Amino acid sequence: TTFQVMDSDDQQRLIKKIHKEYGLDEDKWPAKKTQSFINQQKEQGRRAKDIGVERNPFTAQMITVYKRYEDMCETSALVDFTELLLRTYELLRDDDELRLHYQSRLNHILVDEFQDTNALQYAWLKLFVGENTHVMVVGDDDQSIYSWRGARVENIFAFEKDFPDVLVSRLEQNYRSTGNILGAANEVIHYNTNRMGKKLWTESNMGDKISIYQSQNEFDEARFVAHYINKCLQKGKNYDEIAILYRSNAQSRVLEEQLVKQQIPYRIYGGLRFFDRAEIKDALAYLRLVSNLNDDAAFERIINTPTRGIGMQTLDTVREFARANGVSMMSATKEITQTDRLSARAKVALEKFVELHQSCCQLVATQSLDIACDKIMQLSGLTSLYQNDKTDKGQAKLENLFELFNAIKQFTEQQPESKLTDFLSQVALDVGDATQQGASNGVQLMTLHAAKGLEFAIVFLLGLEEGLFPHKMSASDPERLEEERRLCYVGMTRAMQKLYLSYAETRRLYGQEVYQRPSRFLEEIPEKYLDPIKLGQSYDPYANRPMSSSYGGYPKKAVVAAKTSVTHHAADQSEANFHLGQRVRHPKFGEGVILNCEGDLSDGRVQVKFNEAGVKWLLSQYANLELL
């Protein structure tokens, strides 16, 4: 039987066709979300018929689409990537002769990076293992950071139960990092409850303490990084021995701007520079076409982004008209809608785009630049496109778009009389400078997810603030919060010799200055591993600014949100601070760890994840918890 393998784009196009067949509006039913649903079901080994009756209207509709998708793939002999895994699993599961053949053939099986396997891959493994098969898996549950891609850390815990006579060997000696870095990382990951447990050690010396810096804002943070990179270079380090890690891709913009200004070569590892990212290019193309009616490149980029029903045939007609009349494509679009050269549907679609362009021009002429740009992105549909994409990738694109608003806001504050053309010119210059700065031996900028498996002599881990790291999407979910902590552990252990941590007092989010709380992960690092960098000590970017005794040092109890009643002895109650991550014991529910605190002693509450009883909210006044 022959079949055709679909890539992700092909799969999405087929889903859009099904959505159209069912009359589903793309804004309310994004194809990407349906695609994610189908792939997740397949990764769990479930066909549409296996999911059962679903009362939730959204899920019920997803199941209907999934069934239609299966039928169309079957009719057209199409398979997606996840289908390859699922079909192989089903073949091994249902064909006894084939399964026994492979079980007898495979005497030894080794699985590396076992913590990154999904449910379907683990099911594969169990089918391949016969009576005489020796199986070995290698993995680190503390480095399981890809649940958003289907990886299940639970596979490591299940392995001991599913396979008899398992020998567990903990490889705890570390050959990379110094004692201080390992000690701090061990303390942080210790707060996770869903782990096998290990404690890394090294024969290396303790090394430098971890430097921690409280910056005023993200611009101060970027200046701090550039300053210490130059200090490292003076000590004989090379650019490519230094890495800057961050939780969100959007954080790179301010860093890139400062590195270019300081003439520090850099490159984005496993990604693109801020202004090279597709969503930013799309947004800038809208602004470019407002600024210059004759920008054909900008026109071609956005005419159908987001999709608005303008096909290639219609675009070819516009191109030919523009070429024949010696005008730009935007001008040609305005003129051609007055003729009968288009179908009624194409004509309406182009007329709507002309109206959109005119509205955008009106906004720039009447509103401040930052407000106008924000409204243009909403009118264009770009903002809602990424808001409706609930995947991690979609949310990252949305964060980048909001960071563009921050860049525009920053530019207008620095140059109040500036116009749109001035901003676009500045962007063009920044992009040109960044391109010249790019070098194979430059400082490495990357997200924490991209850093896994790498190592650097010197690491800067930035943005350790609640809502940013741990990410706001993970704060209320205990499992995702533990994955965020594992991500912090991975980031810290990338450093071989020196680790710098920083967090900001304020950070501009969505165009507004927001006061930030230090990350709970900082609270979990004992002071003995930390060396706070204070203003006036070794770095002072604001020589004329009034200094405070606390600025630059880490306020150790800043993360604590509530004072609640605790028990140190059965009958002796007193007031004390509950720390996020603090281990406690409850008379009924047993041992657990504090995930969240709200309010004060009289009317607050505390959220605890208990080892056996799960996650529970308790009234602070009656919590009756014993600190461990």
XYZ file of C-alpha atoms in Angstrom:
628
model
C 0.000 0.000 0.000
C 1.339 3.428 -0.931
C 0.772 6.488 1.201
C 1.816 10.125 1.407
C 3.331 11.621 4.575
C 1.949 15.049 5.461
C 4.058 17.696 7.153
C 2.616 20.067 9.750
C 1.452 22.618 7.147
C -0.269 19.943 5.054
C -2.044 18.673 8.143
C -3.212 22.161 9.034
C -4.546 22.787 5.515
C -6.584 19.583 5.662
C -8.021 20.576 9.054
C -8.986 24.016 7.694
C -10.807 22.276 4.844
C -12.771 20.214 7.385
C -13.530 23.320 9.473
C -14.925 24.975 6.369
C -17.009 21.889 5.633
C -18.550 22.097 9.105
C -18.944 25.890 8.967
C -16.506 26.513 11.827
C -15.217 30.092 12.067
C -11.396 30.165 12.077
C -11.346 32.877 14.767
C -13.348 30.721 17.189
C -11.998 27.364 16.039
C -8.312 27.875 15.151
C -6.919 25.061 12.998
C -3.774 24.967 15.127
C -5.809 24.146 18.212
C -7.592 21.300 16.435
C -4.246 20.087 15.096
C -2.851 20.046 18.629
C -5.912 18.147 19.903
C -5.619 15.448 17.208
C -1.882 14.989 17.711
C -2.265 14.788 21.494
C -4.958 12.122 21.179
C -2.740 10.092 18.855
C 0.216 10.440 21.216
C -2.013 8.897 23.886
C -2.854 6.050 21.490
C -6.477 7.135 21.061
C -8.536 7.113 17.871
C -11.681 9.237 17.653
C -13.820 6.161 18.474
C -11.781 5.552 21.653
C -12.465 8.918 23.271
C -16.109 8.192 24.105
C -19.034 10.539 24.653
C -18.006 14.045 25.652
C -20.431 16.513 27.202
C -18.119 19.486 26.754
C -19.308 21.132 23.483
C -15.796 22.131 22.413
C -14.323 18.664 22.945
C -17.358 17.050 21.307
C -16.782 19.182 18.209
C -13.086 18.308 18.248
C -13.959 14.613 18.271
C -16.286 15.102 15.288
C -13.530 16.874 13.354
C -11.024 14.190 14.392
C -13.323 11.451 13.009
C -13.752 13.321 9.714
C -9.989 13.893 9.577
C -9.385 10.157 9.968
C -11.852 9.357 7.179
C -10.282 11.869 4.771
C -6.766 10.625 5.523
C -7.901 7.047 4.922
C -9.591 7.922 1.617
C -6.593 9.921 0.335
C -3.904 7.593 1.765
C -2.415 10.376 3.882
C -0.553 9.988 7.165
C 0.820 12.646 9.502
C 3.930 12.207 11.662
C 2.073 11.081 14.776
C 0.062 8.628 12.676
C 3.314 6.856 11.793
C 3.913 6.214 15.498
C 0.320 5.237 16.247
C -0.004 2.884 13.281
C 3.227 1.117 14.143
C 2.037 0.698 17.729
C -1.317 -0.713 16.598
C 0.411 -3.098 14.181
C 2.694 -4.466 16.907
C -0.185 -4.654 19.386
C -2.589 -6.513 17.087
C -0.244 -8.767 15.113
C 1.064 -11.470 17.476
C 3.355 -13.020 14.872
C 5.041 -9.715 14.000
C 5.419 -8.746 17.660
C 7.010 -12.094 18.567
C 9.351 -11.762 15.606
C 10.774 -8.478 16.894
C 10.792 -9.613 20.511
C 12.928 -12.631 19.578
C 15.135 -10.553 17.287
C 15.874 -7.759 19.764
C 18.028 -9.122 22.587
C 19.048 -5.734 23.948
C 17.215 -2.391 23.884
C 18.690 0.920 25.045
C 16.604 4.087 25.259
C 18.426 7.388 25.771
C 16.836 10.641 27.024
C 14.045 8.502 28.466
C 12.471 11.463 30.277
C 11.539 12.924 26.862
C 9.496 9.926 25.674
C 5.742 10.294 25.208
C 3.001 7.797 26.078
C 3.007 6.187 22.632
C 6.773 5.706 22.566
C 6.669 4.057 25.982
C 3.888 1.763 24.772
C 6.158 0.850 21.823
C 8.938 -0.088 24.213
C 6.719 -2.417 26.229
C 5.626 -4.221 23.051
C 9.203 -4.702 21.834
C 10.373 -6.291 25.082
C 10.002 -10.088 25.191
C 10.791 -12.698 27.842
C 14.503 -12.749 27.040
C 14.961 -9.088 26.104
C 17.324 -6.989 28.206
C 16.184 -3.369 28.349
C 18.036 -0.343 29.673
C 16.856 3.246 29.808
C 18.934 6.335 30.560
C 17.308 9.567 31.645
C 17.098 12.357 34.192
C 13.657 13.077 35.612
C 14.972 16.457 36.826
C 15.541 17.464 33.202
C 12.078 16.625 31.877
C 11.073 19.985 30.361
C 9.134 19.068 27.219
C 5.633 18.155 28.434
C 4.260 20.662 25.910
C 5.648 18.346 23.221
C 4.013 15.284 24.777
C 6.956 14.111 26.914
C 5.904 12.302 30.104
C 8.211 12.317 33.100
C 5.871 9.663 34.545
C 7.422 7.114 32.180
C 10.535 7.035 34.385
C 8.463 6.249 37.480
C 6.352 3.677 35.624
C 9.432 1.816 34.363
C 10.207 0.305 37.755
C 6.638 -0.994 38.059
C 6.229 -2.247 34.494
C 9.512 -4.166 34.274
C 10.544 -6.757 36.897
C 13.886 -6.797 38.710
C 14.878 -3.288 37.696
C 18.313 -2.153 38.830
C 18.384 1.613 39.422
C 21.796 3.303 39.185
C 21.982 6.962 40.147
C 24.768 8.753 38.286
C 25.283 11.573 40.762
C 28.852 12.656 40.097
C 28.911 15.834 38.007
C 31.915 16.687 35.872
C 30.734 20.093 34.680
C 29.863 22.586 37.413
C 31.535 23.848 40.565
C 30.347 22.945 44.060
C 28.444 26.186 44.659
C 26.472 25.894 41.421
C 25.613 22.236 42.081
C 24.711 22.910 45.702
C 22.286 25.689 44.756
C 20.753 23.645 41.925
C 20.264 20.672 44.266
C 18.442 22.888 46.766
C 16.077 24.267 44.115
C 15.122 20.914 42.592
C 14.657 19.456 46.086
C 11.367 21.392 46.306
C 9.838 19.187 43.596
C 7.905 16.241 45.013
C 7.415 14.278 41.771
C 10.961 12.963 41.361
C 13.073 9.873 42.013
C 15.584 11.894 43.983
C 19.330 12.360 43.639
C 21.991 14.779 44.813
C 24.732 15.792 42.418
C 28.278 16.124 43.734
C 31.604 17.018 42.222
C 35.274 16.527 42.929
C 35.788 20.039 41.606
C 36.291 22.940 44.033
C 33.438 25.072 45.345
C 34.308 27.880 42.922
C 32.772 31.357 42.926
C 29.464 31.953 44.629
C 26.445 32.626 42.416
C 26.185 36.349 41.749
C 22.663 37.730 42.044
C 21.589 41.167 40.856
C 18.384 43.088 41.484
C 17.987 45.356 38.464
C 15.775 48.399 38.276
C 14.181 47.224 35.004
C 14.965 45.195 31.886
C 17.197 47.959 30.479
C 19.284 48.037 33.653
C 19.413 44.232 33.481
C 20.764 44.365 29.916
C 23.388 46.970 30.879
C 24.418 44.802 33.825
C 24.907 41.806 31.507
C 26.956 43.804 29.008
C 29.109 45.250 31.811
C 29.945 41.823 33.255
C 30.550 40.296 29.836
C 33.236 42.926 29.303
C 34.702 42.102 32.728
C 34.839 38.426 31.766
C 36.635 39.314 28.541
C 39.199 41.296 30.520
C 39.888 38.123 32.510
C 40.696 36.226 29.318
C 37.355 34.606 28.514
C 36.138 34.311 24.926
C 32.706 35.431 23.688
C 31.610 31.887 22.851
C 32.242 30.757 26.454
C 29.388 33.001 27.617
C 25.652 32.296 27.407
C 22.615 34.429 28.243
C 19.517 32.366 29.105
C 15.923 33.575 29.436
C 12.457 32.036 29.802
C 10.705 33.951 27.025
C 12.006 34.659 23.522
C 10.638 38.202 23.785
C 13.288 39.025 26.417
C 15.995 38.989 23.757
C 15.051 42.353 22.184
C 16.388 44.612 24.932
C 19.461 42.414 25.306
C 20.181 42.507 21.576
C 19.827 46.286 21.574
C 22.350 46.664 24.387
C 24.842 44.163 22.958
C 24.823 45.973 19.606
C 25.351 49.273 21.415
C 28.312 47.817 23.327
C 29.667 46.177 20.146
C 29.519 42.720 21.702
C 29.091 40.046 19.007
C 26.282 37.600 19.645
C 24.076 35.035 17.998
C 20.696 33.567 18.840
C 21.119 29.832 19.347
C 18.335 27.733 17.829
C 16.277 30.745 16.840
C 16.096 34.123 15.130
C 16.982 37.629 16.198
C 13.994 39.579 17.439
C 13.402 41.619 14.280
C 13.964 38.554 12.088
C 11.041 36.610 13.612
C 8.094 36.039 11.276
C 5.443 37.588 13.536
C 7.561 40.734 13.976
C 8.203 40.981 10.229
C 4.455 40.651 9.641
C 3.659 43.418 12.122
C 6.346 45.721 10.704
C 5.081 45.058 7.160
C 1.700 46.587 8.129
C 3.498 49.662 9.460
C 5.765 49.863 6.399
C 2.791 49.847 4.022
C 1.190 52.672 6.014
C 4.435 54.619 5.853
C 5.065 53.895 2.165
C 2.238 53.057 -0.225
C 4.765 51.781 -2.775
C 6.329 49.096 -0.565
C 5.412 46.041 -2.656
C 7.387 43.637 -0.452
C 5.340 44.692 2.585
C 2.111 44.409 0.563
C 2.891 40.848 -0.550
C 3.751 39.822 3.000
C 0.505 40.972 4.603
C -2.129 40.832 1.867
C -3.217 37.426 3.132
C -1.717 37.436 6.655
C -3.848 36.544 8.538
C -5.755 34.719 5.809
C -8.561 36.783 4.310
C -9.538 34.726 1.273
C -7.223 36.326 -1.286
C -5.772 33.561 -3.424
C -2.729 33.359 -5.701
C -4.819 33.850 -8.824
C -6.162 37.146 -7.493
C -2.643 38.243 -6.533
C -1.348 37.386 -10.026
C -4.072 39.583 -11.508
C -3.041 42.470 -9.227
C 0.648 41.999 -10.136
C -0.094 42.067 -13.860
C -2.249 45.185 -13.477
C 0.468 46.929 -11.445
C 3.153 46.015 -13.991
C 1.039 47.098 -16.962
C 0.137 50.461 -15.415
C 3.491 51.183 -13.749
C 2.023 51.541 -10.257
C 2.594 49.870 -6.896
C 0.570 46.811 -5.913
C -1.328 48.781 -3.264
C -2.311 51.393 -5.840
C -3.178 48.645 -8.300
C -5.423 47.032 -5.696
C -7.362 50.275 -5.244
C -7.747 50.757 -8.995
C -8.536 47.162 -9.961
C -11.485 46.989 -7.562
C -13.127 49.648 -9.772
C -12.958 47.325 -12.790
C -14.658 44.052 -13.718
C -11.436 42.016 -13.925
C -12.088 40.199 -10.624
C -14.684 37.770 -9.383
C -17.234 39.214 -6.978
C -15.672 37.338 -4.061
C -12.123 38.492 -4.851
C -13.312 42.059 -5.326
C -14.969 42.131 -1.881
C -11.855 40.678 -0.226
C -9.569 43.305 -1.814
C -11.985 46.129 -0.985
C -11.889 45.076 2.680
C -8.097 45.130 2.603
C -8.135 48.649 1.088
C -10.489 49.752 3.893
C -8.150 48.180 6.458
C -5.175 50.057 5.001
C -7.063 53.354 5.033
C -8.064 52.799 8.682
C -4.437 52.104 9.576
C -3.296 55.309 7.854
C -5.973 57.261 9.725
C -4.814 55.836 13.064
C -1.185 56.842 12.470
C -2.286 60.347 11.451
C -4.490 60.929 14.515
C -3.089 58.837 17.376
C 0.217 58.605 19.192
C 2.530 56.118 17.525
C 2.368 53.451 20.235
C -1.446 53.535 20.506
C -1.832 53.571 16.727
C 0.400 50.532 16.301
C -1.453 48.619 18.989
C -4.781 49.304 17.257
C -3.340 48.427 13.834
C -2.311 45.002 15.108
C -5.825 44.475 16.456
C -7.491 45.638 13.237
C -5.209 43.500 11.116
C -6.139 40.383 13.083
C -2.540 39.574 14.047
C -3.191 40.009 17.778
C -6.253 37.747 17.798
C -4.437 35.222 15.576
C -1.898 34.548 18.320
C -4.319 35.044 21.209
C -6.455 32.235 19.806
C -3.449 29.966 19.397
C -3.205 28.501 22.901
C -0.106 26.428 22.145
C 3.193 27.430 23.758
C 4.462 28.433 20.313
C 1.440 30.686 19.733
C 1.815 32.325 23.129
C 5.520 32.945 22.448
C 4.571 34.748 19.227
C 2.046 36.829 21.162
C 4.717 37.752 23.713
C 6.997 38.830 20.870
C 4.222 41.000 19.430
C 3.699 42.661 22.815
C 7.455 43.206 23.040
C 7.264 45.080 19.726
C 4.703 47.388 21.374
C 7.209 47.891 24.194
C 9.886 48.818 21.649
C 7.569 51.376 20.025
C 6.594 52.789 23.437
C 10.272 53.076 24.387
C 11.070 54.820 21.106
C 8.247 57.368 21.466
C 9.282 58.153 25.041
C 12.859 58.794 23.963
C 11.808 60.775 20.877
C 8.345 62.300 21.531
C 8.218 64.162 18.204
C 9.189 61.113 16.157
C 7.090 59.735 13.312
C 6.453 56.230 12.041
C 9.145 56.615 9.374
C 11.675 57.441 12.116
C 10.849 54.259 14.005
C 11.051 52.080 10.889
C 14.383 53.671 9.967
C 15.719 52.949 13.457
C 14.607 49.313 13.164
C 16.347 49.003 9.794
C 19.563 50.370 11.335
C 19.310 48.025 14.331
C 18.767 45.034 12.054
C 21.780 46.047 9.959
C 23.983 46.491 13.027
C 22.843 43.157 14.469
C 23.649 41.399 11.201
C 27.160 42.827 11.283
C 27.504 41.821 14.945
C 26.481 38.212 14.297
C 29.466 35.889 14.548
C 30.156 32.229 15.095
C 32.241 33.055 18.185
C 29.767 35.522 19.671
C 27.961 35.411 22.999
C 25.165 32.801 22.858
C 21.590 33.983 23.509
C 18.913 31.321 23.937
C 15.781 30.254 25.762
C 16.132 27.833 28.654
C 14.479 25.104 26.592
C 17.100 25.502 23.860
C 19.945 25.317 26.405
C 19.329 21.703 27.438
C 22.374 19.547 26.728
C 24.748 22.507 26.361
C 27.388 23.898 28.734
C 29.204 27.204 29.081
C 31.934 28.547 31.319
C 29.781 31.566 32.235
C 25.984 31.730 32.283
C 23.631 34.676 32.841
C 20.130 33.491 33.822
C 17.785 36.468 33.572
C 14.220 37.440 34.453
C 13.784 35.400 37.645
C 10.417 36.940 38.495
C 7.000 35.530 39.330
C 4.865 35.424 36.182
C 7.902 35.381 33.940
C 9.867 32.512 35.483
C 7.963 30.558 36.643
C 5.743 31.502 33.719
C 2.273 32.858 34.488
C 0.675 29.962 32.565
C 2.214 27.494 35.046
C 1.619 29.208 38.392
C -1.761 27.569 39.140
C -0.869 24.086 37.868
C 1.294 22.036 40.280
C 2.627 19.751 37.540
C 3.578 22.632 35.240
C 5.102 24.481 38.191
C 7.349 21.498 38.881
C 8.383 21.508 35.217
C 9.260 25.212 35.514
C 11.458 24.315 38.502
C 13.129 21.588 36.437
C 13.723 24.207 33.750
C 15.428 26.416 36.354
C 17.547 23.435 37.419
C 18.565 22.824 33.794
C 19.469 26.502 33.344
C 21.579 26.687 36.487
C 23.505 23.504 35.663
C 24.511 24.808 32.223
C 27.164 26.892 34.028
C 30.602 25.361 34.493
C 32.480 28.072 36.406
C 30.315 31.120 37.029
C 26.568 31.722 37.263
C 24.834 35.109 37.341
C 21.148 35.407 38.294
C 19.100 38.566 37.901
C 15.571 39.819 38.431
C 13.973 43.211 37.848
C 12.010 45.451 40.199
C 9.851 46.539 37.281
C 9.453 45.235 33.755
C 7.462 46.645 30.855
C 4.742 44.186 29.936
C 2.063 44.948 27.318
C 3.282 48.551 27.177
C 2.923 49.166 30.929
C 5.508 49.281 33.714
C 4.654 46.388 36.047
C 6.098 45.826 39.515
C 7.639 42.367 39.643
C 8.011 39.954 42.562
C 11.232 37.927 42.753
C 10.845 34.334 41.627
C 10.108 31.674 44.215
C 13.121 29.815 42.799
C 15.369 32.512 44.265
C 13.772 31.985 47.661
C 14.723 28.322 47.424
C 18.483 29.004 47.114
C 20.209 29.208 50.521
C 22.113 32.447 51.128
C 25.396 30.597 51.584
C 25.548 30.028 47.817
C 24.746 33.641 46.866
C 26.831 36.763 46.439
C 24.527 39.792 45.932
C 25.835 42.487 43.573
C 25.050 45.865 45.102
C 25.173 49.295 43.518
C 28.418 51.013 44.309
C 30.089 47.659 45.012
C 31.253 46.587 41.575
C 28.634 47.844 39.148
C 26.846 51.185 39.111
C 25.114 52.150 35.854
C 23.327 54.986 37.660
C 26.110 56.866 39.417
C 23.899 59.895 40.162
C 20.853 57.975 41.336
C 20.064 57.945 45.068
C 21.175 54.636 46.523
C 19.312 52.583 49.090
C 20.814 50.051 51.426
C 18.569 47.266 50.139
C 18.924 47.959 46.405
C 20.966 45.348 44.588
C 20.816 42.843 47.415
C 18.266 40.060 47.346
C 15.463 40.612 49.888
C 15.347 37.039 51.133
C 11.734 37.099 52.281
C 10.361 39.151 49.394
C 8.646 36.128 47.887
C 6.614 35.327 51.011
C 3.063 36.499 50.422
C 1.285 35.703 53.690
C 1.666 35.313 57.421
C -0.309 32.301 58.569
C -0.810 30.123 61.601
C 1.638 27.238 61.840
C 2.416 24.583 64.426
C 5.943 23.809 65.568
C 4.687 21.465 68.297
C 1.308 19.876 68.652
C -0.096 22.421 71.094
C 2.144 25.411 70.491
C 0.917 27.809 67.809
C 2.762 30.912 66.675
C 2.932 33.283 63.742
C 5.546 32.545 61.095
C 6.116 33.039 57.414
C 5.043 30.299 55.044
C 7.574 30.082 52.217
C 6.572 29.019 48.744
C 8.059 25.567 48.429
C 8.142 25.038 52.235
C 7.605 21.414 53.268
C 4.871 20.956 55.886
C 2.874 18.260 57.684
C -0.902 18.226 58.244
C -2.507 16.031 60.940
C -4.952 14.484 58.428
C -3.378 14.864 54.967
C 0.226 14.107 55.891
C 3.333 15.709 54.334
C 3.263 18.176 51.456
C 4.769 21.301 49.948
C 3.342 24.843 49.852
C 2.479 26.046 46.343
C 0.784 29.376 47.050
C -0.236 31.800 49.812
C -2.990 34.415 49.779
C -4.064 37.048 52.300
C -3.046 37.239 55.954
C -3.566 35.284 59.179
C -7.180 36.329 59.730
C -8.702 35.749 56.295
C -6.020 34.254 54.056
C -5.506 30.768 52.702
C -2.630 28.503 51.723
C -2.359 25.992 48.852
C -0.527 22.734 49.639
C 0.327 19.773 47.421
C 0.196 16.713 49.696
C 2.084 13.544 48.799
C -0.996 11.343 49.126
C -4.040 13.655 49.272
C -3.142 15.846 46.283
C -3.526 19.653 46.055
C -5.736 21.390 48.638
C -6.505 24.985 49.693
C -6.613 25.470 53.485
C -7.791 28.460 55.513
C -4.731 30.063 57.082
C -6.404 30.534 60.452
C -7.153 26.817 60.769
C -4.414 25.276 58.614
C -2.685 23.704 61.647
C 0.426 22.938 59.606
C 3.760 21.882 61.067
C 6.881 23.187 59.347
C 9.397 20.489 58.415
